[in-house]
Amino acid sequence: MKTIINPEKSTWPALCQRPQMQLEFLEGAVKNILSRVKTSGDEALREITFQFDKVKLTDLRVSEKEVQDAIGEVSFELKDAIRAAAVNIGKFHHAQKRTTEKIETTPGVFCWRKAVPIQKVGIYIPGGSAPLFSTVLMLGIPASIAGCVEIVLCSPPDATGKINSAILFAANLVGIKKIFKVGGAQAIAAMAYGTESIPAVDKIFGPGNQYVTKAKQMVNLEGTAIDMPAGPSEVLVLADEKANPSFIAADLLSQAEHGADSQVMLVTSSEEVVKKVTSQIEVQLEKLPRKEIAKEALQNSRAVILKNPHAIDFVNHYAPEHLIINTEDCDQLAEQIVNAGSIFLGPYSPESAGDYASGTNHTLPTNGFAKSYGGVSLESFLKYITLQKISREGIAQLGPVIETMAEAEQLKAHAEAVRVRTRG
Amino acid sequence: MKTIINPEKSTWPALCQRPQMQLEFLEGAVKNILSRVKTSGDEALREITFQFDKVKLTDLRVSEKEVQDAIGEVSFELKDAIRAAAVNIGKFHHAQKRTTEKIETTPGVFCWRKAVPIQKVGIYIPGGSAPLFSTVLMLGIPASIAGCVEIVLCSPPDATGKINSAILFAANLVGIKKIFKVGGAQAIAAMAYGTESIPAVDKIFGPGNQYVTKAKQMVNLEGTAIDMPAGPSEVLVLADEKANPSFIAADLLSQAEHGADSQVMLVTSSEEVVKKVTSQIEVQLEKLPRKEIAKEALQNSRAVILKNPHAIDFVNHYAPEHLIINTEDCDQLAEQIVNAGSIFLGPYSPESAGDYASGTNHTLPTNGFAKSYGGVSLESFLKYITLQKISREGIAQLGPVIETMAEAEQLKAHAEAVRVRTRG
């Protein structure tokens, strides 16, 4: 972790640079996969799965028996933990429901909005070393609360043709019935276009490697909505002298272990804090199974010494996915934060609480996207339809306004649509 | 308008096809414009403006004097109409504000969300024959209610180097101070990258031609958010035998006059209605200055004869940007609509009311995107940041859940970030 003392504002853009994802070179390979799936459906999925996942599948869909077997394999302790997390995630996302209010903007002119679930949604869950059953909860629970009619989940099979049992347990818990053994860009293609066995969806959610990210970008340009642009995960810890260095070190490491391309940042007014945290990182790092990954991530990482209000300015400039404010005045500082995905306040709010179980969503904007995007929420699975109902008196009153504006925009038929109703 | 009687469901996808936008061939030209603006800033903007808009500009920014002059040029009648529309749009979007609610998901674990304005937003207003001052209201008013700190507006200058006075009046009315004379892909580039005079923004809104659309797609892939994917405008009218054919014809024509690529659809159970509407269209068309455009649009348009529930199924399949339900049972039918941008209920709710003045937003999802996107709303200018504050007792209670899940996902440092806080 490189320490930078009182950096000039002109150097902030460089300091806030994330490890870059280069995806353009994947375009040809991903385009080829998309077009194979579009043309040959399930047959292409089986071929590509054999090619990349080294397994021959007959049925792409996970059977009810496989789900039941998986449930039997998950430990009671893990089941209870997943259930407890699901309750909290459910409470937090349920509270995001809102009621419809009709507004009479002009006498006789009533306008309102209704929230309608996106009818068909797809959830992608990566395979690989870590089975991300927590992401099944984070996407499946709001989809289910929103009332999405069709929820499809795709995840790559392992070498024996199975999906991790905890993923299947979590999917079953949140009521996902259509689970398919397909991963990578081919899974994104299947959910965007539909195949014989996998239904096409209106919006695709979920993390993935660079092939998945590129495929999501490409189907998005063709019209399938996606949750948000993706980038490597990151945390910024804003700490004062009172903060416990071992807490800070643990929080930085919990982000660093995600991947070699993760970025962790420490912002503090005190060089002393940086020294103590650095030595705590060394101690704690040794005990971690993923220490090589964490070490690499620490190469991309920075400690920045800044006093307020510059420290807060810097945080807003960086726009972290996760922001831990471990200071005595954390509540006041949080008021000043305008760009962040999720904020963790005080000494006892580690990022891992939000990653798993406090109730907030862990699908958050990375790479500075927190300037313009919020994380996944209930609204991500809904869309608002506006409605209006105007009475005869209402159009008589509002009509002249519409006519004048339409004529000035040289759209005469727009004015006529009013006149035909009011002239009689 | 082609009439199709009781089409089989298998033919619906073809019937719901929109006129296709081909944008790939623009990629080279737009990429070139983007890169010139990125490299040479204002100088590139002046050159490109001279090339396309045939006008040499010194100052790209509209001066305060130009704004005041423009205000003097707009008729009192139009000013009053714009003000009346602004009041309604303000009321409807103000009502979209919501309060923060803290949720205690587990004793000692508090989670909530705060709505924060996207700090810097850009609004693009096209030039050309119709001066779209109504779009200035539709984007500027929610931006202002949201509290966006910097609102930038770009619109191309005419041959005398000016922006239409009604656009400047509307911009001034909603409090937009930074107005620039630049259009096309170069305006999108300027707002995405920033130049000496035009600030870079976090999100770009607004309609435009195919160059603008392509440029928005391209800067979106590079990280600037955009309002939504664009396509030609469209309306679907769902009518019964009681509906006045001249109202239906006027509504279809008010959409058809937008552009030759607009699409209008009529869905009804009665062939009689189609006949009457068709002859009304012929009568009304003759009086329209844009009748050639409307005639072309009618070529892309269809009358579909279907009874309920198939008619409603078809509407949801089509997912219209604008849906007019001109039937006696419009309220009940509206309950069954799950895919639409904005719905207009009953005989006295023409689309043009929502286009200008009733209060709802007219920036809506086209091209079937209503399946997954809602229109522009207050939320389009906000993002939600989640927050959590956990007490010592809270982390003691929730800690074991987090640890169990983190260990099962093989993310030990995530578990350690809890243990370091609870073991002491």
CSV table of C-alpha atoms in Angstrom, one decimal, chain B residues 66-306:
chain,number,residue,atom,x,y,z
B,66,GLU,CA,-28.7,36.3,-25.1
B,67,VAL,CA,-30.9,34.7,-22.5
B,68,GLN,CA,-32.6,38.0,-21.7
B,69,ASP,CA,-33.0,38.8,-25.4
B,70,ALA,CA,-34.6,35.5,-26.0
B,71,ILE,CA,-37.0,36.0,-23.1
B,72,GLY,CA,-38.1,39.2,-24.7
B,73,GLU,CA,-38.8,37.4,-28.0
B,74,VAL,CA,-41.2,34.7,-26.7
B,75,SER,CA,-44.9,35.7,-26.9
B,76,PHE,CA,-46.8,36.2,-23.6
B,77,GLU,CA,-49.2,33.5,-24.6
B,78,LEU,CA,-46.4,30.9,-25.0
B,79,LYS,CA,-44.7,32.0,-21.8
B,80,ASP,CA,-47.9,31.5,-19.9
B,81,ALA,CA,-48.4,28.1,-21.4
B,82,ILE,CA,-44.9,27.0,-20.6
B,83,ARG,CA,-45.2,28.3,-17.0
B,84,ALA,CA,-48.5,26.4,-16.6
B,85,ALA,CA,-47.0,23.2,-17.9
B,86,ALA,CA,-44.0,23.7,-15.6
B,87,VAL,CA,-46.2,24.0,-12.6
B,88,ASN,CA,-47.9,20.7,-13.4
B,89,ILE,CA,-44.7,18.9,-14.2
B,90,GLY,CA,-43.3,20.3,-10.9
B,91,LYS,CA,-46.2,19.0,-8.9
B,92,PHE,CA,-46.1,15.5,-10.3
B,93,HIS,CA,-42.3,15.1,-9.9
B,94,HIS,CA,-42.3,16.7,-6.4
B,95,ALA,CA,-44.7,14.0,-5.3
B,96,GLN,CA,-42.1,11.4,-6.2
B,97,LYS,CA,-39.8,12.5,-3.3
B,98,ARG,CA,-39.7,10.0,-0.5
B,99,THR,CA,-38.7,9.9,3.1
B,100,THR,CA,-35.9,7.9,4.6
B,101,GLU,CA,-37.0,5.1,6.9
B,102,LYS,CA,-34.4,3.4,9.2
B,103,ILE,CA,-35.0,-0.4,9.5
B,104,GLU,CA,-33.7,-2.4,12.4
B,105,THR,CA,-33.2,-5.7,10.7
B,106,THR,CA,-31.7,-7.4,13.8
B,107,PRO,CA,-31.5,-5.8,17.2
B,108,GLY,CA,-28.6,-3.3,17.0
B,109,VAL,CA,-28.4,-3.5,13.2
B,110,PHE,CA,-29.8,-0.3,11.5
B,111,CYS,CA,-30.1,-0.1,7.7
B,112,TRP,CA,-31.5,2.8,5.6
B,113,ARG,CA,-31.1,4.5,2.2
B,114,LYS,CA,-30.6,8.2,1.4
B,115,ALA,CA,-31.5,9.7,-1.9
B,116,VAL,CA,-28.7,11.9,-3.2
B,117,PRO,CA,-28.9,13.9,-6.4
B,118,ILE,CA,-26.5,12.9,-9.2
B,119,GLN,CA,-24.2,15.9,-8.8
B,120,LYS,CA,-23.6,16.8,-12.5
B,121,VAL,CA,-26.1,16.1,-15.3
B,122,GLY,CA,-26.2,17.0,-18.9
B,123,ILE,CA,-29.3,17.7,-21.0
B,124,TYR,CA,-29.3,17.5,-24.8
B,125,ILE,CA,-32.0,19.3,-26.7
B,126,PRO,CA,-32.0,18.7,-30.5
B,127,GLY,CA,-32.3,21.5,-33.0
B,128,GLY,CA,-33.9,21.1,-36.3
B,129,SER,CA,-37.4,22.1,-37.4
B,130,ALA,CA,-39.2,21.7,-34.0
B,131,PRO,CA,-37.7,23.5,-31.0
B,132,LEU,CA,-38.2,21.0,-28.2
B,133,PHE,CA,-38.6,23.4,-25.3
B,134,SER,CA,-41.1,20.9,-23.7
B,135,THR,CA,-38.1,18.5,-23.3
B,136,VAL,CA,-36.2,21.2,-21.4
B,137,LEU,CA,-39.1,21.2,-18.9
B,138,MET,CA,-39.3,17.4,-18.8
B,139,LEU,CA,-35.6,17.0,-17.9
B,140,GLY,CA,-34.8,20.3,-16.3
B,141,ILE,CA,-37.6,20.3,-13.7
B,142,PRO,CA,-36.8,16.9,-12.2
B,143,ALA,CA,-33.1,17.7,-12.2
B,144,SER,CA,-33.8,20.9,-10.3
B,145,ILE,CA,-36.2,19.1,-7.8
B,146,ALA,CA,-33.6,16.4,-7.3
B,147,GLY,CA,-31.1,19.1,-6.4
B,148,CYS,CA,-28.4,18.3,-9.1
B,149,VAL,CA,-25.6,20.7,-8.4
B,150,GLU,CA,-24.6,21.3,-12.0
B,151,ILE,CA,-27.0,21.2,-14.8
B,152,VAL,CA,-25.6,21.6,-18.3
B,153,LEU,CA,-27.7,22.0,-21.4
B,154,CYS,CA,-26.4,21.6,-25.0
B,155,SER,CA,-28.3,22.4,-28.1
B,156,PRO,CA,-27.1,23.1,-31.7
B,157,PRO,CA,-27.0,26.7,-32.9
B,158,ASP,CA,-28.9,27.8,-36.0
B,159,ALA,CA,-27.2,29.4,-39.0
B,160,THR,CA,-27.0,32.7,-37.2
B,161,GLY,CA,-25.3,31.2,-34.1
B,162,LYS,CA,-28.4,31.3,-31.9
B,163,ILE,CA,-30.5,28.8,-29.9
B,164,ASN,CA,-34.3,29.0,-30.2
B,165,SER,CA,-35.7,31.6,-27.8
B,166,ALA,CA,-38.4,29.3,-26.4
B,167,ILE,CA,-35.7,26.8,-25.5
B,168,LEU,CA,-33.7,29.5,-23.7
B,169,PHE,CA,-36.9,30.8,-22.0
B,170,ALA,CA,-37.7,27.3,-20.7
B,171,ALA,CA,-34.1,26.7,-19.6
B,172,ASN,CA,-34.1,30.0,-17.7
B,173,LEU,CA,-37.4,29.2,-16.1
B,174,VAL,CA,-36.2,25.9,-14.6
B,175,GLY,CA,-32.9,27.5,-13.5
B,176,ILE,CA,-30.4,26.1,-16.0
B,177,LYS,CA,-27.5,28.5,-16.1
B,178,LYS,CA,-24.9,26.7,-18.2
B,179,ILE,CA,-26.2,26.6,-21.8
B,180,PHE,CA,-23.9,25.8,-24.7
B,181,LYS,CA,-24.3,26.1,-28.4
B,182,VAL,CA,-23.2,22.7,-29.5
B,183,GLY,CA,-25.2,19.8,-31.0
B,184,GLY,CA,-24.8,16.3,-32.3
B,185,ALA,CA,-22.3,13.7,-31.2
B,186,GLN,CA,-19.9,16.5,-30.4
B,187,ALA,CA,-22.2,17.8,-27.7
B,188,ILE,CA,-22.4,14.3,-26.1
B,189,ALA,CA,-18.6,14.0,-26.2
B,190,ALA,CA,-18.3,17.4,-24.6
B,191,MET,CA,-20.6,16.5,-21.7
B,192,ALA,CA,-19.0,13.1,-21.3
B,193,TYR,CA,-15.3,14.2,-21.3
B,194,GLY,CA,-15.5,17.9,-20.5
B,195,THR,CA,-13.8,20.6,-22.4
B,196,GLU,CA,-12.3,24.0,-21.4
B,197,SER,CA,-15.8,25.6,-21.3
B,198,ILE,CA,-18.2,22.6,-20.9
B,199,PRO,CA,-18.1,20.6,-17.7
B,200,ALA,CA,-18.0,16.8,-17.7
B,201,VAL,CA,-21.2,15.3,-16.3
B,202,ASP,CA,-22.1,12.1,-14.6
B,203,LYS,CA,-25.3,11.3,-16.6
B,204,ILE,CA,-26.6,12.5,-20.0
B,205,PHE,CA,-30.3,12.9,-20.8
B,206,GLY,CA,-32.3,13.8,-23.9
B,207,PRO,CA,-33.4,12.8,-27.4
B,208,GLY,CA,-31.5,13.2,-30.6
B,209,ASN,CA,-30.8,11.9,-34.1
B,210,GLN,CA,-28.9,8.7,-34.8
B,211,TYR,CA,-25.5,10.3,-34.3
B,212,VAL,CA,-26.6,11.5,-30.8
B,213,THR,CA,-28.0,8.1,-30.0
B,214,LYS,CA,-24.8,6.3,-31.1
B,215,ALA,CA,-22.6,8.8,-29.2
B,216,LYS,CA,-24.7,8.2,-26.1
B,217,GLN,CA,-24.3,4.4,-26.5
B,218,MET,CA,-20.5,4.8,-26.9
B,219,VAL,CA,-19.9,7.1,-23.9
B,220,ASN,CA,-22.2,4.9,-21.8
B,221,LEU,CA,-19.8,2.0,-22.5
B,222,GLU,CA,-17.0,4.2,-21.3
B,223,GLY,CA,-18.7,5.0,-18.0
B,224,THR,CA,-21.1,8.0,-18.4
B,225,ALA,CA,-24.6,7.1,-17.5
B,226,ILE,CA,-27.5,7.8,-19.9
B,227,ASP,CA,-31.2,8.2,-19.4
B,228,MET,CA,-32.3,5.2,-21.5
B,229,PRO,CA,-31.9,3.5,-24.9
B,230,ALA,CA,-33.6,5.5,-27.7
B,231,GLY,CA,-35.8,4.5,-30.5
B,232,PRO,CA,-38.5,6.2,-32.7
B,233,SER,CA,-41.7,7.3,-30.8
B,234,GLU,CA,-44.9,5.2,-30.9
B,235,VAL,CA,-48.4,5.0,-29.7
B,236,LEU,CA,-50.9,2.2,-29.3
B,237,VAL,CA,-54.6,3.0,-29.0
B,238,LEU,CA,-56.8,0.4,-27.5
B,239,ALA,CA,-60.4,1.2,-28.4
B,240,ASP,CA,-63.9,-0.2,-28.1
B,241,GLU,CA,-67.0,0.5,-30.2
B,242,LYS,CA,-68.1,3.4,-28.0
B,243,ALA,CA,-64.9,5.4,-28.7
B,244,ASN,CA,-65.2,8.4,-30.9
B,245,PRO,CA,-63.4,7.6,-34.2
B,246,SER,CA,-62.3,11.2,-34.7
B,247,PHE,CA,-60.5,11.2,-31.3
B,248,ILE,CA,-58.7,8.0,-32.2
B,249,ALA,CA,-57.7,9.3,-35.6
B,250,ALA,CA,-56.4,12.5,-34.0
B,251,ASP,CA,-54.4,10.6,-31.5
B,252,LEU,CA,-52.9,8.3,-34.1
B,253,LEU,CA,-52.0,11.3,-36.3
B,254,SER,CA,-50.4,13.2,-33.4
B,255,GLN,CA,-48.0,10.4,-33.1
B,256,ALA,CA,-47.5,9.9,-36.8
B,257,GLU,CA,-46.5,13.5,-37.4
B,258,HIS,CA,-43.4,13.0,-35.2
B,259,GLY,CA,-41.4,11.4,-37.8
B,260,ALA,CA,-41.5,9.0,-40.8
B,261,ASP,CA,-40.1,6.3,-38.5
B,262,SER,CA,-42.9,6.7,-35.9
B,263,GLN,CA,-45.2,3.8,-35.4
B,264,VAL,CA,-48.9,3.9,-34.6
B,265,MET,CA,-51.0,0.9,-33.7
B,266,LEU,CA,-54.8,0.5,-33.2
B,267,VAL,CA,-56.1,-2.5,-31.3
B,268,THR,CA,-59.8,-3.1,-31.2
B,269,SER,CA,-62.3,-5.9,-31.3
B,270,SER,CA,-64.3,-4.2,-34.0
B,271,GLU,CA,-63.7,-4.0,-37.7
B,272,GLU,CA,-66.2,-1.2,-37.8
B,273,VAL,CA,-64.1,1.0,-35.6
B,274,VAL,CA,-61.1,0.5,-37.9
B,275,LYS,CA,-63.1,1.5,-40.9
B,276,LYS,CA,-64.4,4.7,-39.2
B,277,VAL,CA,-61.0,5.6,-37.9
B,278,THR,CA,-59.4,5.1,-41.3
B,279,SER,CA,-61.8,7.4,-43.0
B,280,GLN,CA,-61.3,10.0,-40.2
B,281,ILE,CA,-57.6,9.8,-40.7
B,282,GLU,CA,-58.0,10.6,-44.3
B,283,VAL,CA,-60.1,13.7,-43.5
B,284,GLN,CA,-57.8,15.0,-40.7
B,285,LEU,CA,-54.6,14.2,-42.5
B,286,GLU,CA,-55.3,16.8,-45.2
B,287,LYS,CA,-55.2,19.7,-42.8
B,288,LEU,CA,-51.8,18.8,-41.4
B,289,PRO,CA,-48.7,20.7,-42.4
B,290,ARG,CA,-46.6,17.6,-41.7
B,291,LYS,CA,-48.9,15.3,-43.6
B,292,GLU,CA,-46.2,13.8,-45.8
B,293,ILE,CA,-44.3,12.7,-42.7
B,294,ALA,CA,-47.5,11.4,-41.1
B,295,LYS,CA,-48.4,9.4,-44.3
B,296,GLU,CA,-45.0,7.7,-44.2
B,297,ALA,CA,-45.4,6.8,-40.6
B,298,LEU,CA,-48.8,5.3,-41.3
B,299,GLN,CA,-47.0,2.9,-43.7
B,300,ASN,CA,-45.3,1.4,-40.6
B,301,SER,CA,-48.6,1.2,-38.8
B,302,ARG,CA,-51.2,-1.5,-38.1
B,303,ALA,CA,-54.7,-2.0,-37.0
B,304,VAL,CA,-55.1,-5.3,-35.1
B,305,ILE,CA,-58.5,-6.8,-34.5
B,306,LEU,CA,-58.5,-8.8,-31.3
